[in-house]
Coordinates of N, CA and C in Angstrom, one line a residue:
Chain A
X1 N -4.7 -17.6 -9.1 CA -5.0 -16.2 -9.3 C -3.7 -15.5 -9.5
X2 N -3.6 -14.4 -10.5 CA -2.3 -13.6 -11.2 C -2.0 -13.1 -9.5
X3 N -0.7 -12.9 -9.8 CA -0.3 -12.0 -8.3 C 0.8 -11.2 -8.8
X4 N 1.4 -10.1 -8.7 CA 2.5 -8.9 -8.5 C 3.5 -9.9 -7.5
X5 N 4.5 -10.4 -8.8 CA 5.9 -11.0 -7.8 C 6.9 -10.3 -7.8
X6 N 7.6 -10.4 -6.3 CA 9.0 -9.3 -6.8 C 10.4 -10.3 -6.0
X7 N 11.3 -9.7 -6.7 CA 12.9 -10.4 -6.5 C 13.8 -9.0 -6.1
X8 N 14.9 -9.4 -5.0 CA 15.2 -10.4 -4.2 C 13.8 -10.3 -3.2
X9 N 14.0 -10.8 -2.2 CA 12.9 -10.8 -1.6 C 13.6 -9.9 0.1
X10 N 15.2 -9.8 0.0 CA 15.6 -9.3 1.1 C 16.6 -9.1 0.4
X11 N 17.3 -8.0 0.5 CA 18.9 -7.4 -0.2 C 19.5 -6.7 0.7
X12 N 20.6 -7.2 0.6 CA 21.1 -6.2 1.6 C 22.6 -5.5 0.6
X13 N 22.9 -4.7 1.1 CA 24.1 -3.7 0.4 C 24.8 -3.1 1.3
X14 N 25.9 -2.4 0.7 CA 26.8 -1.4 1.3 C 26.3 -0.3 0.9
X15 N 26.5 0.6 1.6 CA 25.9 2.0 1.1 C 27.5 2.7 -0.1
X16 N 25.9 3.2 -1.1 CA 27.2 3.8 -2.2 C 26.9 3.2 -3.2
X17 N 26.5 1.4 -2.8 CA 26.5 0.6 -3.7 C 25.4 0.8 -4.3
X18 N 24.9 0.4 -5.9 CA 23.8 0.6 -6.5 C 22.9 -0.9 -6.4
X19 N 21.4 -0.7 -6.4 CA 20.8 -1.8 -6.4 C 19.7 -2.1 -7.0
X20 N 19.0 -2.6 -8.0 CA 18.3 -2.7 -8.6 C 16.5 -4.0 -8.0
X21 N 16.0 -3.3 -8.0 CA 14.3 -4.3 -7.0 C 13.9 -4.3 -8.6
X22 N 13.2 -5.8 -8.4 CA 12.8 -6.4 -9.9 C 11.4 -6.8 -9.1
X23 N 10.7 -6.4 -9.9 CA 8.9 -6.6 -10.0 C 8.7 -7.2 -11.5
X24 N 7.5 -8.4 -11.1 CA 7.1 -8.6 -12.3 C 5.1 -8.6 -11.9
X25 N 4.9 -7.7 -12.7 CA 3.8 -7.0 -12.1 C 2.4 -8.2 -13.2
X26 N 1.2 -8.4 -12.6 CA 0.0 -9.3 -13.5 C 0.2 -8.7 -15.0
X27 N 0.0 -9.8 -15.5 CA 0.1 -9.6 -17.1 C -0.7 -8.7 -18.0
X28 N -1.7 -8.3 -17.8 CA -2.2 -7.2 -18.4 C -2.8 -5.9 -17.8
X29 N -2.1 -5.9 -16.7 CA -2.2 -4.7 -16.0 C -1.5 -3.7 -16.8
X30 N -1.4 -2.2 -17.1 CA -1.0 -0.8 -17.6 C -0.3 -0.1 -16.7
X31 N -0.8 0.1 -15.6 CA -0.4 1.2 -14.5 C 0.6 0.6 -13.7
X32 N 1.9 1.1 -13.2 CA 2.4 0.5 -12.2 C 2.7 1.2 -11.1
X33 N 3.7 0.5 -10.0 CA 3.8 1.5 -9.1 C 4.7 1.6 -8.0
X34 N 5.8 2.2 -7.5 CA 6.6 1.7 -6.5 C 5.9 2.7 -5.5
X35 N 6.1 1.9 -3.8 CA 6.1 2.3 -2.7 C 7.2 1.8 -1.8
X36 N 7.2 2.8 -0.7 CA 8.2 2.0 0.0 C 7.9 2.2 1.6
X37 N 8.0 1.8 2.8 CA 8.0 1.6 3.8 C 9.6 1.2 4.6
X38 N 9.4 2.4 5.5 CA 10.5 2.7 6.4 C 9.9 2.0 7.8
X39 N 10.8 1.0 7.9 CA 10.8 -0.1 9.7 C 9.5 1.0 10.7
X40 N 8.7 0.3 10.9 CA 7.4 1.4 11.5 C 6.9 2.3 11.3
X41 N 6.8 2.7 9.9 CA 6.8 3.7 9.8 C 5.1 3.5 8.1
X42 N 4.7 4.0 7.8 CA 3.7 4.3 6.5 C 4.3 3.4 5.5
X43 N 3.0 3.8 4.8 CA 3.9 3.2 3.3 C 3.4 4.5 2.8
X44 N 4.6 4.6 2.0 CA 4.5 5.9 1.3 C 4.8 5.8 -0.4
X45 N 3.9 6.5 -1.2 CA 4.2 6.5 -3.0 C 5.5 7.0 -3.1
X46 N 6.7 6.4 -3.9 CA 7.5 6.8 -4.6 C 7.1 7.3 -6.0
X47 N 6.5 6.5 -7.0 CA 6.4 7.0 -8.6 C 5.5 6.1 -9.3
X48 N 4.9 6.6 -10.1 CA 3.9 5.6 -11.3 C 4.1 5.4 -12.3
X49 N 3.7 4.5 -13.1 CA 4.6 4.7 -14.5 C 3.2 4.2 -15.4
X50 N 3.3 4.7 -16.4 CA 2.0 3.9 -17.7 C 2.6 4.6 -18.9
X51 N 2.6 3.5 -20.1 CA 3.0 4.2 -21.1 C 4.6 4.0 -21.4
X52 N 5.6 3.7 -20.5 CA 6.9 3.7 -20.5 C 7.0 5.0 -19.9
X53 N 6.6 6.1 -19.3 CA 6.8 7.0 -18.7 C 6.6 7.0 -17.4
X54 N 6.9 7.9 -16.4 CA 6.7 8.3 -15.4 C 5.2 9.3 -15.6
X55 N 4.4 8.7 -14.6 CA 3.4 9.7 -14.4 C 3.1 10.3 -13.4
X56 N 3.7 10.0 -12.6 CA 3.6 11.0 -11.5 C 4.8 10.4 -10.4
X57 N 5.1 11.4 -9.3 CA 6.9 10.9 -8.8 C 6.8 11.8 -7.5
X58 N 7.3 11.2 -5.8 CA 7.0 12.2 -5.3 C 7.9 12.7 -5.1
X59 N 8.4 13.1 -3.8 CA 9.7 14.3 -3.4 C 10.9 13.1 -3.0
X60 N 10.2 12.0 -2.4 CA 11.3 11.1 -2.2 C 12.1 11.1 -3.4
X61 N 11.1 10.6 -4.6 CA 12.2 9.9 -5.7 C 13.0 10.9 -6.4
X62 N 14.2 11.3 -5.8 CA 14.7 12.1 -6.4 C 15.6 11.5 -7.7
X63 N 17.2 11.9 -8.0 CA 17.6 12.0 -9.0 C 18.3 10.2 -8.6
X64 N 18.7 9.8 -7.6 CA 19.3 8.4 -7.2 C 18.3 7.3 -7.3
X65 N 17.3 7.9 -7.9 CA 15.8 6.3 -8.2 C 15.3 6.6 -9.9
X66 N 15.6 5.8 -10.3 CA 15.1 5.4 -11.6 C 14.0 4.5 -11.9
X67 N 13.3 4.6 -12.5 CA 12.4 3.4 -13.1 C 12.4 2.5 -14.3
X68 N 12.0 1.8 -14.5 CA 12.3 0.5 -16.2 C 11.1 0.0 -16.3
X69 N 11.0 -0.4 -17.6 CA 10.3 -2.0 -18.0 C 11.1 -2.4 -19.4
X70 N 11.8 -3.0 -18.7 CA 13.2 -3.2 -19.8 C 12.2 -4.0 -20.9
X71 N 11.6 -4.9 -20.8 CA 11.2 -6.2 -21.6 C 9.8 -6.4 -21.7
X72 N 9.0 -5.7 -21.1 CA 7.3 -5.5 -21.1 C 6.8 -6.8 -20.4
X73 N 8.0 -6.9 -19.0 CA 7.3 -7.8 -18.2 C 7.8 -7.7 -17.0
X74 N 9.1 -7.7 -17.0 CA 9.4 -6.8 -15.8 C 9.6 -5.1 -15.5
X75 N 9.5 -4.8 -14.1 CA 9.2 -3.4 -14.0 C 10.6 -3.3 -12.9
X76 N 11.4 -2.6 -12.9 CA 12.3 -2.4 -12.1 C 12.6 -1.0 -11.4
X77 N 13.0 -1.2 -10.0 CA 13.3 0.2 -9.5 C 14.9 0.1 -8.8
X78 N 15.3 1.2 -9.8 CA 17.0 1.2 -9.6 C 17.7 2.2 -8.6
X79 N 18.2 1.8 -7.7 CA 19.0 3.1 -6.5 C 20.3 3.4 -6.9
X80 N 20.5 4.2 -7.3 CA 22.2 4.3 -8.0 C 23.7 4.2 -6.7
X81 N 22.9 5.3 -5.9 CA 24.1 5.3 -4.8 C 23.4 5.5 -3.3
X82 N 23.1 4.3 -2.8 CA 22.2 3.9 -1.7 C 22.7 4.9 -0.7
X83 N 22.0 4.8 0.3 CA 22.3 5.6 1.7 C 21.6 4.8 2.8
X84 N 21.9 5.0 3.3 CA 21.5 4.6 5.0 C 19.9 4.5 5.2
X85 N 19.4 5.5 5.0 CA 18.4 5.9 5.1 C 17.4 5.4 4.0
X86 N 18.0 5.0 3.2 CA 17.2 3.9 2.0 C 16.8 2.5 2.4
X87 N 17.2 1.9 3.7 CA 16.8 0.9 3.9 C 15.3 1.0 4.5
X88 N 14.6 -0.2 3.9 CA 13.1 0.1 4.1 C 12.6 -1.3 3.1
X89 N 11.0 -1.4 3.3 CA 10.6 -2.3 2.5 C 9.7 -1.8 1.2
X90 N 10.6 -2.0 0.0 CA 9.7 -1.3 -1.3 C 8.7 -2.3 -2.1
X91 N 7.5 -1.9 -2.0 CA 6.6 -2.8 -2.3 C 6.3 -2.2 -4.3
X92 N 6.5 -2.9 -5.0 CA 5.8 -3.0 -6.4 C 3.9 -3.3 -6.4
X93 N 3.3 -1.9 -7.4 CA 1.9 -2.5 -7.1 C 1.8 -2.3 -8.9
X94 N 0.4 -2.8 -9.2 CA 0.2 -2.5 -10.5 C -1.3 -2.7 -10.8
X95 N -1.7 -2.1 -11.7 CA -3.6 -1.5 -11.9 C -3.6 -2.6 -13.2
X96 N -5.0 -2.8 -13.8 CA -5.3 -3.1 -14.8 C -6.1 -1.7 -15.5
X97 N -6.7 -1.8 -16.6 CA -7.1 -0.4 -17.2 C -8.1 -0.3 -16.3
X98 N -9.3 -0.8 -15.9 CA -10.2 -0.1 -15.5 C -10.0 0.4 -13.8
X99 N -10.5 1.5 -14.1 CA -10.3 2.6 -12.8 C -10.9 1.7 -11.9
X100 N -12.1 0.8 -12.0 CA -12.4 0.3 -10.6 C -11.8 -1.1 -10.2
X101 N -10.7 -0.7 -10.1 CA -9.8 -1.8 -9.6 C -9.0 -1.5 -8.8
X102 N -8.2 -1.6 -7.4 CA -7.3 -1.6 -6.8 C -5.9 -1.8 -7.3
X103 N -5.1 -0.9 -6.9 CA -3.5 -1.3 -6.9 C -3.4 -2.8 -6.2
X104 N -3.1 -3.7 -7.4 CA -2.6 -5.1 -6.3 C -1.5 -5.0 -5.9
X105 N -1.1 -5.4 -4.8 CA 0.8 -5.2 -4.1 C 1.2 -6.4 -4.3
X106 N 2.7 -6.3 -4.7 CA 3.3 -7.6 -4.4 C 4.0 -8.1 -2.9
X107 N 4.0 -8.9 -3.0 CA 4.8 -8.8 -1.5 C 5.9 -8.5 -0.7
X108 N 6.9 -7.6 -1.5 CA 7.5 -6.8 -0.9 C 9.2 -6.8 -0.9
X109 N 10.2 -6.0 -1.1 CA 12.1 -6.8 -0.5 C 12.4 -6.1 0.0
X110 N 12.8 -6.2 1.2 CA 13.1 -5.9 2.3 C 14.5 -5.4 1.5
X111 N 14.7 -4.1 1.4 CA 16.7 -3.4 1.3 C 16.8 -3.0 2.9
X112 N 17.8 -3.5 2.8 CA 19.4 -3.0 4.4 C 20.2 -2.3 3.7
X113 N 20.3 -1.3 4.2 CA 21.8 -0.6 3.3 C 22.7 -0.4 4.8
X114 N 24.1 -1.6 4.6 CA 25.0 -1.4 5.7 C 25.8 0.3 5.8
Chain B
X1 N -4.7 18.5 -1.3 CA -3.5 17.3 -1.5 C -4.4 16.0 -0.6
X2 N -4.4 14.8 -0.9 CA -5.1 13.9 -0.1 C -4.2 13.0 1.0
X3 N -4.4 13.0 2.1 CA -4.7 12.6 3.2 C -5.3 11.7 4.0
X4 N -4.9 10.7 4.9 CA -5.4 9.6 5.7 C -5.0 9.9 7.2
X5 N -6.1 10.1 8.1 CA -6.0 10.4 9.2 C -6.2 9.0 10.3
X6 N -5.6 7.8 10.6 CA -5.5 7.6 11.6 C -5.5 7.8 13.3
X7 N -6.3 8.2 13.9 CA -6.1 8.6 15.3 C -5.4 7.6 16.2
X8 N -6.0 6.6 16.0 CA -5.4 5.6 17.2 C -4.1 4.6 16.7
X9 N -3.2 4.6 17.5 CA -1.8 4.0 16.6 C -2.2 2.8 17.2
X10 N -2.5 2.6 18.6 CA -2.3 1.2 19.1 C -4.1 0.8 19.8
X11 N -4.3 -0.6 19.8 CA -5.4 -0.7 20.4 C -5.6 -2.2 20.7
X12 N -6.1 -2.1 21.8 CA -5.9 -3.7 22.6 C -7.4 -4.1 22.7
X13 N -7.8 -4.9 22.4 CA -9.4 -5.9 22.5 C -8.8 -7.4 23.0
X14 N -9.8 -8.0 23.8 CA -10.3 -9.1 24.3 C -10.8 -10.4 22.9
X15 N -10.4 -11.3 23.2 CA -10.7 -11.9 22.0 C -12.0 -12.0 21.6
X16 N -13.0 -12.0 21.1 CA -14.3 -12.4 21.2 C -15.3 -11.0 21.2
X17 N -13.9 -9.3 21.5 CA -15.2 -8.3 21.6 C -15.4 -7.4 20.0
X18 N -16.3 -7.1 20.0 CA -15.8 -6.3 18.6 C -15.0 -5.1 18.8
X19 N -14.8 -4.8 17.3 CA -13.6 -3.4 17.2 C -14.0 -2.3 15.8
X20 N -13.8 -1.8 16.4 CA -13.6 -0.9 15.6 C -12.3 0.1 15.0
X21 N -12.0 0.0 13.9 CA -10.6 1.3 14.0 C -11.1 2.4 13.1
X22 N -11.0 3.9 13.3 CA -11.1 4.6 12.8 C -10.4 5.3 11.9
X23 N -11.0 5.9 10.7 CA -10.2 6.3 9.8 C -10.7 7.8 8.9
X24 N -10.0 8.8 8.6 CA -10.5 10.3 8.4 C -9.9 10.2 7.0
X25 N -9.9 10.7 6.6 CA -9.9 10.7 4.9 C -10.0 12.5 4.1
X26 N -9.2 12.7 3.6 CA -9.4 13.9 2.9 C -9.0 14.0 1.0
X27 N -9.8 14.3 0.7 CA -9.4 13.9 -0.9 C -10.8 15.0 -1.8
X28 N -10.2 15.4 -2.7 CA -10.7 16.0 -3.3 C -11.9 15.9 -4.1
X29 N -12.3 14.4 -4.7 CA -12.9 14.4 -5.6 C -13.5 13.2 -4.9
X30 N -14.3 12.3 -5.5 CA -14.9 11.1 -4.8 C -14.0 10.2 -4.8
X31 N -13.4 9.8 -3.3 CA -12.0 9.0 -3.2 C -12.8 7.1 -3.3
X32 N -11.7 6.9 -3.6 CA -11.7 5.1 -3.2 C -11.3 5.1 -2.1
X33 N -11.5 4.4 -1.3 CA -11.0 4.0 -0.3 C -10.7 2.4 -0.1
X34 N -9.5 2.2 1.1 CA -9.2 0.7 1.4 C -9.0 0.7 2.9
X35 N -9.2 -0.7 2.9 CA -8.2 -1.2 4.5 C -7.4 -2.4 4.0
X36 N -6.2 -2.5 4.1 CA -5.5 -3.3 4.1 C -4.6 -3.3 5.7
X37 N -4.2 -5.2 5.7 CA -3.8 -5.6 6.8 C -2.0 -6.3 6.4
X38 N -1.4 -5.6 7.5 CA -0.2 -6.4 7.6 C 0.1 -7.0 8.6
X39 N 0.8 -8.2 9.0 CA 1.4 -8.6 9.8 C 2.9 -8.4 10.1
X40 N 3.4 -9.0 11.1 CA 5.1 -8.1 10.7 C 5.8 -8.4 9.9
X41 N 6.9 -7.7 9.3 CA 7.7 -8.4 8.1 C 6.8 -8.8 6.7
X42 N 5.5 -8.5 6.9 CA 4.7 -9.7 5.6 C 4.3 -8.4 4.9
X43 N 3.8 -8.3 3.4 CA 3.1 -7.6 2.8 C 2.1 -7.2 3.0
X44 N 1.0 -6.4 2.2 CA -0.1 -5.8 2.3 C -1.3 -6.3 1.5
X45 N -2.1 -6.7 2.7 CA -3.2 -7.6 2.4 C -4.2 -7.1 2.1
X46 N -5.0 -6.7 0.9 CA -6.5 -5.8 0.8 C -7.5 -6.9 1.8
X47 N -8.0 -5.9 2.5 CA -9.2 -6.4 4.0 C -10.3 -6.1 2.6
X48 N -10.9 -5.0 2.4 CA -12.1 -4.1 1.5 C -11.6 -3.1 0.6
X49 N -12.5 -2.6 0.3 CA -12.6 -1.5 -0.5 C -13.7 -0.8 -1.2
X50 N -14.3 0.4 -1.2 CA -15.2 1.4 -1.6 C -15.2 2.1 -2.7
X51 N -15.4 1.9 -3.7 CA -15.3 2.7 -4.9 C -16.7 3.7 -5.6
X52 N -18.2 2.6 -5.4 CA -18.9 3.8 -5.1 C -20.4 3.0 -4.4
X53 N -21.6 3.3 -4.5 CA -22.5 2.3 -4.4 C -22.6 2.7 -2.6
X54 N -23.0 1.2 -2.5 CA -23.6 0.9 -1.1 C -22.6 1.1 0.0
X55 N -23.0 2.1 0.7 CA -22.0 2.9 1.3 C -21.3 1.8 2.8
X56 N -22.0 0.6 3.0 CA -21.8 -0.5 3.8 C -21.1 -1.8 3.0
X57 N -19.7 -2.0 3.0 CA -18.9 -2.9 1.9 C -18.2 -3.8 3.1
X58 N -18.6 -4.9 2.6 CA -18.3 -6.2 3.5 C -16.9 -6.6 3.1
X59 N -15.7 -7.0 3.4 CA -14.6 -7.3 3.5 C -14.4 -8.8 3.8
X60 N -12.9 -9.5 3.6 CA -12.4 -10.7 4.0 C -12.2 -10.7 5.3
X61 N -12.6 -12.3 5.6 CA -11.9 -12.7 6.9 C -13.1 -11.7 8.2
X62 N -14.3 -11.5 7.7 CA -15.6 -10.9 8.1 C -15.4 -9.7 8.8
X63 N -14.5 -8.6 8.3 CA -14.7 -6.8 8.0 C -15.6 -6.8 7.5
X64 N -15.6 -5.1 7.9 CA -16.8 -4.3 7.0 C -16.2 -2.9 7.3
X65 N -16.5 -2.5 6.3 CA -16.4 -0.6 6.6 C -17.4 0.4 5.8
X66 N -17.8 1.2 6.7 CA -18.8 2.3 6.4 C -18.6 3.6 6.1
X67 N -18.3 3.6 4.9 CA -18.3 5.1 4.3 C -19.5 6.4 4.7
X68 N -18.9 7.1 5.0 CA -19.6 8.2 5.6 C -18.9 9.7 4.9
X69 N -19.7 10.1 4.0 CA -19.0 11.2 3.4 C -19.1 12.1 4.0
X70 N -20.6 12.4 5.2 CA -20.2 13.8 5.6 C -19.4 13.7 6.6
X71 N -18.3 12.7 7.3 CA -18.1 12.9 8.3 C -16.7 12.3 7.5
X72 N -16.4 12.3 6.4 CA -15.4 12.1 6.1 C -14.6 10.6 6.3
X73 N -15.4 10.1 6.5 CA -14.4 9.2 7.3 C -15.1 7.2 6.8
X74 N -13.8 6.3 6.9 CA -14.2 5.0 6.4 C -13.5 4.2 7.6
X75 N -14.7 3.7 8.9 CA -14.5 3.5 9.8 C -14.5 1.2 9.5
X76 N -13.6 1.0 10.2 CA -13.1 -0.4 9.9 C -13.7 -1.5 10.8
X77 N -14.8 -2.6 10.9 CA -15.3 -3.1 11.9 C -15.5 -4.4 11.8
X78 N -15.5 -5.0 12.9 CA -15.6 -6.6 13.1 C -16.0 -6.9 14.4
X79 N -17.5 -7.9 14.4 CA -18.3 -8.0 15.5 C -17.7 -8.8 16.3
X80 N -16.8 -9.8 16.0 CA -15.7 -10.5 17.0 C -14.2 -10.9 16.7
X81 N -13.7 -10.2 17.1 CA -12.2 -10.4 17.0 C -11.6 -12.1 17.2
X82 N -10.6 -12.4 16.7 CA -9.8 -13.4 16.8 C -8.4 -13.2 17.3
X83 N -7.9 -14.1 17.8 CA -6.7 -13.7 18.3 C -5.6 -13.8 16.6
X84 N -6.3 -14.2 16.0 CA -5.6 -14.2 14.2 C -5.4 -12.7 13.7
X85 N -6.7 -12.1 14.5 CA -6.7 -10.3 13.7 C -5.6 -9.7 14.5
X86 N -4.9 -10.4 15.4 CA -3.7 -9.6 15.8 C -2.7 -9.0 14.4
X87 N -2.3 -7.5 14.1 CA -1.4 -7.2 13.0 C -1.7 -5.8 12.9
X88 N -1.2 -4.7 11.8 CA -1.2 -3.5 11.7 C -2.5 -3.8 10.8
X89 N -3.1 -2.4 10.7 CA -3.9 -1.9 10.0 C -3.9 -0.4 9.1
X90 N -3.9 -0.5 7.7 CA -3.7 0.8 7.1 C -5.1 1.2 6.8
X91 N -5.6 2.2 6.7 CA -6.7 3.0 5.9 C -5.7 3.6 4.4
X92 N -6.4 3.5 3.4 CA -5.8 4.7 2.6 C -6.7 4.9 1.1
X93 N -6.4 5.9 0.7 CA -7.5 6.3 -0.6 C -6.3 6.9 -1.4
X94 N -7.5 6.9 -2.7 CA -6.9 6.8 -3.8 C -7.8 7.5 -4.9
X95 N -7.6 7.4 -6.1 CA -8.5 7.8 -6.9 C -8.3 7.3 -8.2
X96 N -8.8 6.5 -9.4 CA -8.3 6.0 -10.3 C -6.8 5.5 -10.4
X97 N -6.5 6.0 -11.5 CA -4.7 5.5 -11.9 C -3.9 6.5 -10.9
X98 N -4.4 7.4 -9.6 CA -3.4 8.0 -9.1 C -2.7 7.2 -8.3
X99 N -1.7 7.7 -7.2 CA -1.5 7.3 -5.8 C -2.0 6.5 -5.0
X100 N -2.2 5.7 -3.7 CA -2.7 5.4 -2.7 C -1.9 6.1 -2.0
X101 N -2.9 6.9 -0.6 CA -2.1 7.9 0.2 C -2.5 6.7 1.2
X102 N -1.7 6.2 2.1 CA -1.6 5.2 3.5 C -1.8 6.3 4.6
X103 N -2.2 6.0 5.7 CA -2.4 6.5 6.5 C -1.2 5.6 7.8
X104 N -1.2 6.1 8.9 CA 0.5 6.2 9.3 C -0.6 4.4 10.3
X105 N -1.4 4.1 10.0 CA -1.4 2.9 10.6 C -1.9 2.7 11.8
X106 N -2.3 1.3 12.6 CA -3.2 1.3 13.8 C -3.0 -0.5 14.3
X107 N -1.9 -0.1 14.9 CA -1.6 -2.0 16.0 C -2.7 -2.2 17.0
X108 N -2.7 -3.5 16.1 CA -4.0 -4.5 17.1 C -3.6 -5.2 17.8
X109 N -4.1 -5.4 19.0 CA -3.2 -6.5 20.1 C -4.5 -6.9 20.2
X110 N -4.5 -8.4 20.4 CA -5.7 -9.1 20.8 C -5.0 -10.0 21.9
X111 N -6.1 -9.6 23.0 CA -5.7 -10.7 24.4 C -6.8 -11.8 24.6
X112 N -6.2 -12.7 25.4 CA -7.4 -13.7 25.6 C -8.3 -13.8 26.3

């Protein structure tokens, strides 16, 4: 069965430093999607993308989170200048076209920002 | 704006009793709803999910949840626990290509 894979699977950084979470989301899925989850805490939406656009983004993802699909197979989510407070687990999900289908999640990379 | 209300963060059962977790739901339009399971450190496992139909939707690993519109709410159940269903539990809804809103979650302790 297709599954939403993601790389590294744990990263750790220095804060400051920039870091890039690589998802490669089911093959004919449209819709994608980052979340992220803080150590006990929700998972919460960062941004969605369809089209090569952003379609929707929330207050978290500010101006230090970017999104891609450099190559129409991987989906990436880029942190320019990490912080402390960025460490968490960001999960990659992605839809296929029909609405009655669930966001599948992938399984997750754990960022540390020292 | 849509919303997942969890009440209970933590909840302890006996192996063998059933359970229930509850879940409140606010969304504008006719939501989807899910339960998905984590364990620690591990990803997010879809248990079920409601999108429209028979308001009684049978799940993996023998869940079920009952959508109740006028009470708002997609309550999470299993007639006998395992000491395996020990893990978090999310409620959260959604609606087509939008968001999934997660609700803040509900630890299961299962004792013997």
């Amino acid at each position: 069965e297709p599954e939403v894979t993601q790389t590294p699977s744990h990263q750790v950084t220095q804060m400051g430093q920039e870091v890039i979470l690589r998802c490669v989301p089911i093959s004919n899925h449209l819709y994608f999607y980052w979340y992220r989850q803080i150590l006990g805490q929700k998972v919460e939406f960062l941004v969605s993308f369809y089209n090569n656009e952003i379609s929707e983004k929330s207050e978290i993802f500010d101006d230090q989170f970017s999104v891609e699909r450099p190559d129409g197979s991987n989906f990436t989510l880029k942190i320019r200048s990490t912080k402390l407070e960025d460490s968490a687990m960001y999960f990659c999900a992605s839809q296929p076209r029909s609405s009655y289908n669930e966001q599948f999640f992938g399984p997750g990379t754990r960022l540390t920002v020292l | 704006a849509q919303s997942v209300t969890q009440p209970d963060i933590h909840i302890t059962v006996s192996e063998g009793a059933s359970l229930e977790l509850r879940c409140n739901y606010s969304y504008g339009a006719t939501p989807y709803l899910f339960w998905y399971v984590q364990s620690p450190g591990q990803g997010l496992q879809l248990l079920l999910k409601y999108f429209s139909g028979d308001t009684l939707v049978q799940g993996i690993k023998g869940f079920e949840a009952e959508f109740k519109r006028s009470q708002s709410s997609f309550n999470l159940r299993k007639p006998s626990v395992h000491w395996s269903d020990a893990a978090e539990y999310f409620c959260a809804v959604g609606g087509g290509y939008q968001k999934v809103t997660f609700g803040t979650g509900t630890k299961l302790q299962v004792i013997p």
